[in-house]
């Protein structure tokens, strides 16, 4: 590899990493996991497809990053790109300066599970590699082009003006990547309207017009919107009052239930994993069948709703672990969307090899694509863009 960018995505006890060459054609990736525990380890690949498996008992984020960089330094990373979930109202990727780090800290109440872990990673890499330029790439930034009528809640104005209560949206790097790729594939670069469905453990939809996000399903936090692995998506806001009055639940209990015990897991009472649910449904598990149906119906409903942000629909893109791999979920979703002229080609949908790019409509009406997402590649590109314009 010539020169490269190191991409880091820090969670509370894990670090996903990828080293990507400047031409984006060579990459190695891996995961440091169980950090802080006796089972801390790094697993991944080195060049030549050699597996890397290092046990690092009780290593913390900083120790794991130090070992990682020792291993990767021969590949000359020239910059580090950090994935950061919440950038508040920051509109683009930013070079990490004390002011930008302060903005990430200020956005912590809006992403209490994610931003503190990102800050640990950022502070560790700043201490370890002060000479390398470092960039934060935000999940929220792509959606900062939403108009006020899409991002404002119908709540008292002071909550917005004094407390930043508004819709932000997430998965921005994925929606940006797949909509741009779809425009290229369709020969309509930068022009046109795309609906994108990122369906993983967390899931969201987005409406993109001429390369800009105009609406998305997630809101103030990644809980709003469609059904996810363990997250409920939209519920009646009075549910909190109902559960407090009738079950005596605290706000913390309700928040945990909505984030960790709901979604596909809650509906099926079986699993948050779509593969498990599809298999169970085939064997007659009624709750798994219902969970998939609710998932597909609510997804179709969200796509129809945010299409209001688009003057015209060129096409729809499925991405994320479920969107890329499950022909069954794509078919179920499109069955609820007989509108706008969509017509799924059932055979092409079924025969598209898992995890590959391909078009699955009948050649009339808006196009339907499956495009594997590349959040890491997009973060590398955005990092390089910031560095070039320093
Ligand atoms: P994350 O949001 O954690 O990055 P992914 O994008 O990897 O998640 O998506 C994980 C989801 O993709 C899981 O629900 C998994 O079951 C689902 N998935 C992966 N492969 C398939 C498949 N062949 N059929 C159905 N679902 C799949």
PDB file of C-alpha atoms in Angstrom, residues 132-339:
ATOM      1  CA  UNK A 132      -0.972  12.967  12.132  1.00  0.00           C
ATOM      2  CA  UNK A 133      -3.857  15.177  10.955  1.00  0.00           C
ATOM      3  CA  UNK A 134      -7.144  13.830  12.323  1.00  0.00           C
ATOM      4  CA  UNK A 135     -10.621  14.412  10.997  1.00  0.00           C
ATOM      5  CA  UNK A 136     -14.085  13.778  12.438  1.00  0.00           C
ATOM      6  CA  UNK A 137     -16.717  12.556   9.968  1.00  0.00           C
ATOM      7  CA  UNK A 138     -20.231  12.885  11.371  1.00  0.00           C
ATOM      8  CA  UNK A 139     -23.249  10.616  10.780  1.00  0.00           C
ATOM      9  CA  UNK A 140     -25.450  13.687  11.157  1.00  0.00           C
ATOM     10  CA  UNK A 141     -23.646  16.067   8.759  1.00  0.00           C
ATOM     11  CA  UNK A 142     -25.219  14.842   5.495  1.00  0.00           C
ATOM     12  CA  UNK A 143     -28.679  15.667   6.850  1.00  0.00           C
ATOM     13  CA  UNK A 144     -27.866  19.284   7.686  1.00  0.00           C
ATOM     14  CA  UNK A 145     -29.274  20.217   4.263  1.00  0.00           C
ATOM     15  CA  UNK A 146     -32.797  19.249   5.389  1.00  0.00           C
ATOM     16  CA  UNK A 147     -35.198  22.199   5.210  1.00  0.00           C
ATOM     17  CA  UNK A 148     -36.696  23.506   8.458  1.00  0.00           C
ATOM     18  CA  UNK A 149     -40.089  22.012   7.634  1.00  0.00           C
ATOM     19  CA  UNK A 150     -38.424  18.564   7.679  1.00  0.00           C
ATOM     20  CA  UNK A 151     -36.169  19.012  10.722  1.00  0.00           C
ATOM     21  CA  UNK A 152     -38.443  20.945  13.116  1.00  0.00           C
ATOM     22  CA  UNK A 153     -40.714  19.158  15.586  1.00  0.00           C
ATOM     23  CA  UNK A 154     -44.109  20.710  16.272  1.00  0.00           C
ATOM     24  CA  UNK A 155     -42.993  21.679  19.781  1.00  0.00           C
ATOM     25  CA  UNK A 156     -42.646  25.039  21.587  1.00  0.00           C
ATOM     26  CA  UNK A 157     -40.073  27.132  19.733  1.00  0.00           C
ATOM     27  CA  UNK A 158     -37.740  27.678  22.708  1.00  0.00           C
ATOM     28  CA  UNK A 159     -36.925  23.943  22.798  1.00  0.00           C
ATOM     29  CA  UNK A 160     -35.388  24.391  19.360  1.00  0.00           C
ATOM     30  CA  UNK A 161     -33.838  27.844  19.775  1.00  0.00           C
ATOM     31  CA  UNK A 162     -32.462  27.367  23.301  1.00  0.00           C
ATOM     32  CA  UNK A 163     -31.959  23.582  23.547  1.00  0.00           C
ATOM     33  CA  UNK A 164     -31.336  22.441  19.938  1.00  0.00           C
ATOM     34  CA  UNK A 165     -34.294  20.047  20.015  1.00  0.00           C
ATOM     35  CA  UNK A 166     -34.794  19.190  16.320  1.00  0.00           C
ATOM     36  CA  UNK A 167     -34.450  16.284  13.938  1.00  0.00           C
ATOM     37  CA  UNK A 168     -30.806  15.530  13.010  1.00  0.00           C
ATOM     38  CA  UNK A 169     -30.789  12.144  11.240  1.00  0.00           C
ATOM     39  CA  UNK A 170     -28.008   9.527  11.220  1.00  0.00           C
ATOM     40  CA  UNK A 171     -26.315   6.989   8.881  1.00  0.00           C
ATOM     41  CA  UNK A 172     -25.377  10.053   6.794  1.00  0.00           C
ATOM     42  CA  UNK A 173     -22.198   8.550   5.307  1.00  0.00           C
ATOM     43  CA  UNK A 174     -24.143   5.494   4.125  1.00  0.00           C
ATOM     44  CA  UNK A 175     -27.067   7.439   2.620  1.00  0.00           C
ATOM     45  CA  UNK A 176     -24.579   9.822   0.960  1.00  0.00           C
ATOM     46  CA  UNK A 177     -22.497   6.977  -0.488  1.00  0.00           C
ATOM     47  CA  UNK A 178     -25.334   4.836  -1.872  1.00  0.00           C
ATOM     48  CA  UNK A 179     -27.302   7.758  -3.333  1.00  0.00           C
ATOM     49  CA  UNK A 180     -24.182   9.071  -5.091  1.00  0.00           C
ATOM     50  CA  UNK A 181     -23.341   5.587  -6.343  1.00  0.00           C
ATOM     51  CA  UNK A 182     -26.918   5.105  -7.575  1.00  0.00           C
ATOM     52  CA  UNK A 183     -26.711   8.412  -9.462  1.00  0.00           C
ATOM     53  CA  UNK A 184     -23.481   7.240 -11.117  1.00  0.00           C
ATOM     54  CA  UNK A 185     -24.944   3.863 -12.032  1.00  0.00           C
ATOM     55  CA  UNK A 186     -28.097   5.480 -13.386  1.00  0.00           C
ATOM     56  CA  UNK A 187     -26.040   8.005 -15.348  1.00  0.00           C
ATOM     57  CA  UNK A 188     -27.650  10.924 -13.545  1.00  0.00           C
ATOM     58  CA  UNK A 189     -24.749  12.156 -11.443  1.00  0.00           C
ATOM     59  CA  UNK A 190     -25.838  14.699  -8.831  1.00  0.00           C
ATOM     60  CA  UNK A 191     -29.291  15.001 -10.389  1.00  0.00           C
ATOM     61  CA  UNK A 192     -32.501  13.395  -9.426  1.00  0.00           C
ATOM     62  CA  UNK A 193     -34.362  12.051  -6.463  1.00  0.00           C
ATOM     63  CA  UNK A 194     -33.429   8.922  -4.553  1.00  0.00           C
ATOM     64  CA  UNK A 195     -35.038   7.103  -1.661  1.00  0.00           C
ATOM     65  CA  UNK A 196     -32.444   5.152   0.321  1.00  0.00           C
ATOM     66  CA  UNK A 197     -33.097   2.443   2.911  1.00  0.00           C
ATOM     67  CA  UNK A 198     -30.158   1.598   5.194  1.00  0.00           C
ATOM     68  CA  UNK A 199     -31.263  -1.586   6.958  1.00  0.00           C
ATOM     69  CA  UNK A 200     -28.836  -2.998   9.526  1.00  0.00           C
ATOM     70  CA  UNK A 201     -29.098  -3.393  13.282  1.00  0.00           C
ATOM     71  CA  UNK A 202     -29.941   0.292  13.212  1.00  0.00           C
ATOM     72  CA  UNK A 203     -32.087   1.264  10.224  1.00  0.00           C
ATOM     73  CA  UNK A 204     -33.162   4.495   8.592  1.00  0.00           C
ATOM     74  CA  UNK A 205     -34.571   5.891   5.354  1.00  0.00           C
ATOM     75  CA  UNK A 206     -33.524   9.039   3.518  1.00  0.00           C
ATOM     76  CA  UNK A 207     -34.766  11.180   0.646  1.00  0.00           C
ATOM     77  CA  UNK A 208     -31.929  12.664  -1.428  1.00  0.00           C
ATOM     78  CA  UNK A 209     -32.499  15.380  -4.040  1.00  0.00           C
ATOM     79  CA  UNK A 210     -29.579  16.417  -6.286  1.00  0.00           C
ATOM     80  CA  UNK A 211     -27.076  14.873  -3.871  1.00  0.00           C
ATOM     81  CA  UNK A 212     -28.538  16.535  -0.747  1.00  0.00           C
ATOM     82  CA  UNK A 213     -30.529  14.975   2.060  1.00  0.00           C
ATOM     83  CA  UNK A 214     -33.984  16.545   2.208  1.00  0.00           C
ATOM     84  CA  UNK A 215     -35.562  14.233   4.792  1.00  0.00           C
ATOM     85  CA  UNK A 216     -34.735  11.165   6.849  1.00  0.00           C
ATOM     86  CA  UNK A 217     -36.509   8.879   9.296  1.00  0.00           C
ATOM     87  CA  UNK A 218     -34.262   9.269  12.364  1.00  0.00           C
ATOM     88  CA  UNK A 219     -34.614  12.352  14.496  1.00  0.00           C
ATOM     89  CA  UNK A 220     -33.140  13.944  17.609  1.00  0.00           C
ATOM     90  CA  UNK A 221     -31.687  10.517  18.407  1.00  0.00           C
ATOM     91  CA  UNK A 222     -31.330   7.258  16.419  1.00  0.00           C
ATOM     92  CA  UNK A 223     -34.501   5.924  18.101  1.00  0.00           C
ATOM     93  CA  UNK A 224     -37.018   7.686  15.844  1.00  0.00           C
ATOM     94  CA  UNK A 225     -38.253   6.157  12.598  1.00  0.00           C
ATOM     95  CA  UNK A 226     -38.574   2.612  11.287  1.00  0.00           C
ATOM     96  CA  UNK A 227     -38.367  -0.716  13.164  1.00  0.00           C
ATOM     97  CA  UNK A 228     -34.792  -1.771  14.047  1.00  0.00           C
ATOM     98  CA  UNK A 229     -33.057  -4.773  15.616  1.00  0.00           C
ATOM     99  CA  UNK A 230     -33.768  -3.787  19.221  1.00  0.00           C
ATOM    100  CA  UNK A 231     -35.096  -0.212  18.794  1.00  0.00           C
ATOM    101  CA  UNK A 232     -38.814   0.489  18.529  1.00  0.00           C
ATOM    102  CA  UNK A 233     -38.719   3.334  16.026  1.00  0.00           C
ATOM    103  CA  UNK A 234     -41.769   5.626  16.207  1.00  0.00           C
ATOM    104  CA  UNK A 235     -44.187   5.131  19.084  1.00  0.00           C
ATOM    105  CA  UNK A 236     -46.889   7.372  20.503  1.00  0.00           C
ATOM    106  CA  UNK A 237     -45.022   9.851  22.765  1.00  0.00           C
ATOM    107  CA  UNK A 238     -47.751   9.332  25.386  1.00  0.00           C
ATOM    108  CA  UNK A 239     -46.465   5.778  25.859  1.00  0.00           C
ATOM    109  CA  UNK A 240     -44.083   7.180  28.489  1.00  0.00           C
ATOM    110  CA  UNK A 241     -46.978   8.599  30.507  1.00  0.00           C
ATOM    111  CA  UNK A 242     -48.967   5.383  30.104  1.00  0.00           C
ATOM    112  CA  UNK A 243     -46.131   3.144  31.313  1.00  0.00           C
ATOM    113  CA  UNK A 244     -45.259   5.474  34.200  1.00  0.00           C
ATOM    114  CA  UNK A 245     -48.882   5.657  35.393  1.00  0.00           C
ATOM    115  CA  UNK A 246     -49.850   2.023  34.893  1.00  0.00           C
ATOM    116  CA  UNK A 247     -46.623   0.074  35.416  1.00  0.00           C
ATOM    117  CA  UNK A 248     -44.707   2.549  37.586  1.00  0.00           C
ATOM    118  CA  UNK A 249     -41.787   2.563  35.155  1.00  0.00           C
ATOM    119  CA  UNK A 250     -39.049   5.200  35.415  1.00  0.00           C
ATOM    120  CA  UNK A 251     -37.840   7.184  32.397  1.00  0.00           C
ATOM    121  CA  UNK A 252     -34.602   5.141  32.418  1.00  0.00           C
ATOM    122  CA  UNK A 253     -36.561   1.871  32.336  1.00  0.00           C
ATOM    123  CA  UNK A 254     -38.708   3.084  29.446  1.00  0.00           C
ATOM    124  CA  UNK A 255     -35.685   4.360  27.510  1.00  0.00           C
ATOM    125  CA  UNK A 256     -33.899   1.020  27.946  1.00  0.00           C
ATOM    126  CA  UNK A 257     -36.985  -0.874  26.786  1.00  0.00           C
ATOM    127  CA  UNK A 258     -37.368   1.304  23.678  1.00  0.00           C
ATOM    128  CA  UNK A 259     -33.668   1.084  22.749  1.00  0.00           C
ATOM    129  CA  UNK A 260     -32.650  -2.446  23.745  1.00  0.00           C
ATOM    130  CA  UNK A 261     -35.735  -4.643  24.154  1.00  0.00           C
ATOM    131  CA  UNK A 262     -38.008  -3.559  21.311  1.00  0.00           C
ATOM    132  CA  UNK A 263     -37.895  -3.645  17.497  1.00  0.00           C
ATOM    133  CA  UNK A 264     -37.539  -7.069  15.857  1.00  0.00           C
ATOM    134  CA  UNK A 265     -36.477  -8.553  19.203  1.00  0.00           C
ATOM    135  CA  UNK A 266     -39.488  -7.190  21.066  1.00  0.00           C
ATOM    136  CA  UNK A 267     -42.034  -8.134  18.406  1.00  0.00           C
ATOM    137  CA  UNK A 268     -40.706 -11.653  17.841  1.00  0.00           C
ATOM    138  CA  UNK A 269     -39.705 -12.369  21.439  1.00  0.00           C
ATOM    139  CA  UNK A 270     -36.985 -14.397  19.726  1.00  0.00           C
ATOM    140  CA  UNK A 271     -34.133 -12.435  18.124  1.00  0.00           C
ATOM    141  CA  UNK A 272     -32.980  -9.073  16.794  1.00  0.00           C
ATOM    142  CA  UNK A 273     -31.293 -10.851  13.883  1.00  0.00           C
ATOM    143  CA  UNK A 274     -33.243 -10.853  10.616  1.00  0.00           C
ATOM    144  CA  UNK A 275     -31.624 -14.107   9.444  1.00  0.00           C
ATOM    145  CA  UNK A 276     -32.890 -15.943  12.527  1.00  0.00           C
ATOM    146  CA  UNK A 277     -36.366 -14.462  12.061  1.00  0.00           C
ATOM    147  CA  UNK A 278     -36.618 -15.441   8.389  1.00  0.00           C
ATOM    148  CA  UNK A 279     -35.607 -19.021   9.272  1.00  0.00           C
ATOM    149  CA  UNK A 280     -38.040 -19.155  12.196  1.00  0.00           C
ATOM    150  CA  UNK A 281     -40.829 -17.737  10.058  1.00  0.00           C
ATOM    151  CA  UNK A 282     -40.240 -20.458   7.444  1.00  0.00           C
ATOM    152  CA  UNK A 283     -40.734 -22.975  10.232  1.00  0.00           C
ATOM    153  CA  UNK A 284     -44.043 -21.431  11.254  1.00  0.00           C
ATOM    154  CA  UNK A 285     -43.008 -19.100  14.113  1.00  0.00           C
ATOM    155  CA  UNK A 286     -45.989 -16.682  14.110  1.00  0.00           C
ATOM    156  CA  UNK A 287     -44.280 -13.888  16.065  1.00  0.00           C
ATOM    157  CA  UNK A 288     -41.215 -13.969  13.774  1.00  0.00           C
ATOM    158  CA  UNK A 289     -43.551 -13.717  10.764  1.00  0.00           C
ATOM    159  CA  UNK A 290     -45.332 -10.744  12.313  1.00  0.00           C
ATOM    160  CA  UNK A 291     -42.025  -9.031  13.193  1.00  0.00           C
ATOM    161  CA  UNK A 292     -40.895  -9.212   9.536  1.00  0.00           C
ATOM    162  CA  UNK A 293     -44.285  -7.967   8.341  1.00  0.00           C
ATOM    163  CA  UNK A 294     -44.240  -4.964  10.696  1.00  0.00           C
ATOM    164  CA  UNK A 295     -40.640  -4.234   9.652  1.00  0.00           C
ATOM    165  CA  UNK A 296     -41.515  -4.279   5.929  1.00  0.00           C
ATOM    166  CA  UNK A 297     -44.788  -2.355   6.313  1.00  0.00           C
ATOM    167  CA  UNK A 298     -43.274   0.403   8.458  1.00  0.00           C
ATOM    168  CA  UNK A 299     -40.317   0.654   6.080  1.00  0.00           C
ATOM    169  CA  UNK A 300     -42.612   1.048   3.048  1.00  0.00           C
ATOM    170  CA  UNK A 301     -44.694   3.592   4.968  1.00  0.00           C
ATOM    171  CA  UNK A 302     -41.584   5.620   5.825  1.00  0.00           C
ATOM    172  CA  UNK A 303     -40.358   5.579   2.205  1.00  0.00           C
ATOM    173  CA  UNK A 304     -43.762   6.742   0.976  1.00  0.00           C
ATOM    174  CA  UNK A 305     -43.830   9.488   3.620  1.00  0.00           C
ATOM    175  CA  UNK A 306     -40.384  10.952   2.943  1.00  0.00           C
ATOM    176  CA  UNK A 307     -40.965  10.812  -0.813  1.00  0.00           C
ATOM    177  CA  UNK A 308     -42.915  14.053  -0.142  1.00  0.00           C
ATOM    178  CA  UNK A 309     -39.480  15.719   0.104  1.00  0.00           C
ATOM    179  CA  UNK A 310     -38.659  14.814  -3.519  1.00  0.00           C
ATOM    180  CA  UNK A 311     -40.015  16.688  -6.551  1.00  0.00           C
ATOM    181  CA  UNK A 312     -39.488  13.455  -8.527  1.00  0.00           C
ATOM    182  CA  UNK A 313     -38.410   9.883  -7.704  1.00  0.00           C
ATOM    183  CA  UNK A 314     -35.630   8.414  -9.876  1.00  0.00           C
ATOM    184  CA  UNK A 315     -35.216   5.341  -7.769  1.00  0.00           C
ATOM    185  CA  UNK A 316     -34.858   3.481  -4.522  1.00  0.00           C
ATOM    186  CA  UNK A 317     -31.722   1.904  -3.033  1.00  0.00           C
ATOM    187  CA  UNK A 318     -31.564  -0.924  -0.493  1.00  0.00           C
ATOM    188  CA  UNK A 319     -28.396  -1.182   1.602  1.00  0.00           C
ATOM    189  CA  UNK A 320     -27.079  -2.383   5.011  1.00  0.00           C
ATOM    190  CA  UNK A 321     -26.910  -6.030   6.158  1.00  0.00           C
ATOM    191  CA  UNK A 322     -30.637  -6.650   5.622  1.00  0.00           C
ATOM    192  CA  UNK A 323     -31.059  -4.457   2.524  1.00  0.00           C
ATOM    193  CA  UNK A 324     -28.047  -6.014   0.782  1.00  0.00           C
ATOM    194  CA  UNK A 325     -28.714  -9.635   1.682  1.00  0.00           C
ATOM    195  CA  UNK A 326     -32.401 -10.283   2.111  1.00  0.00           C
ATOM    196  CA  UNK A 327     -34.364 -10.646  -1.133  1.00  0.00           C
ATOM    197  CA  UNK A 328     -37.278 -11.736   1.062  1.00  0.00           C
ATOM    198  CA  UNK A 329     -37.430  -8.446   3.005  1.00  0.00           C
ATOM    199  CA  UNK A 330     -37.002  -6.425  -0.216  1.00  0.00           C
ATOM    200  CA  UNK A 331     -39.898  -8.300  -1.829  1.00  0.00           C
ATOM    201  CA  UNK A 332     -42.127  -7.879   1.241  1.00  0.00           C
ATOM    202  CA  UNK A 333     -41.351  -4.147   1.362  1.00  0.00           C
ATOM    203  CA  UNK A 334     -42.038  -3.546  -2.334  1.00  0.00           C
ATOM    204  CA  UNK A 335     -45.340  -5.425  -2.002  1.00  0.00           C
ATOM    205  CA  UNK A 336     -46.480  -2.532   0.236  1.00  0.00           C
ATOM    206  CA  UNK A 337     -45.271   0.041  -2.327  1.00  0.00           C
ATOM    207  CA  UNK A 338     -47.301  -0.531  -5.482  1.00  0.00           C
ATOM    208  CA  UNK A 339     -47.385   3.277  -5.856  1.00  0.00           C
TER     209      UNK A 339
END
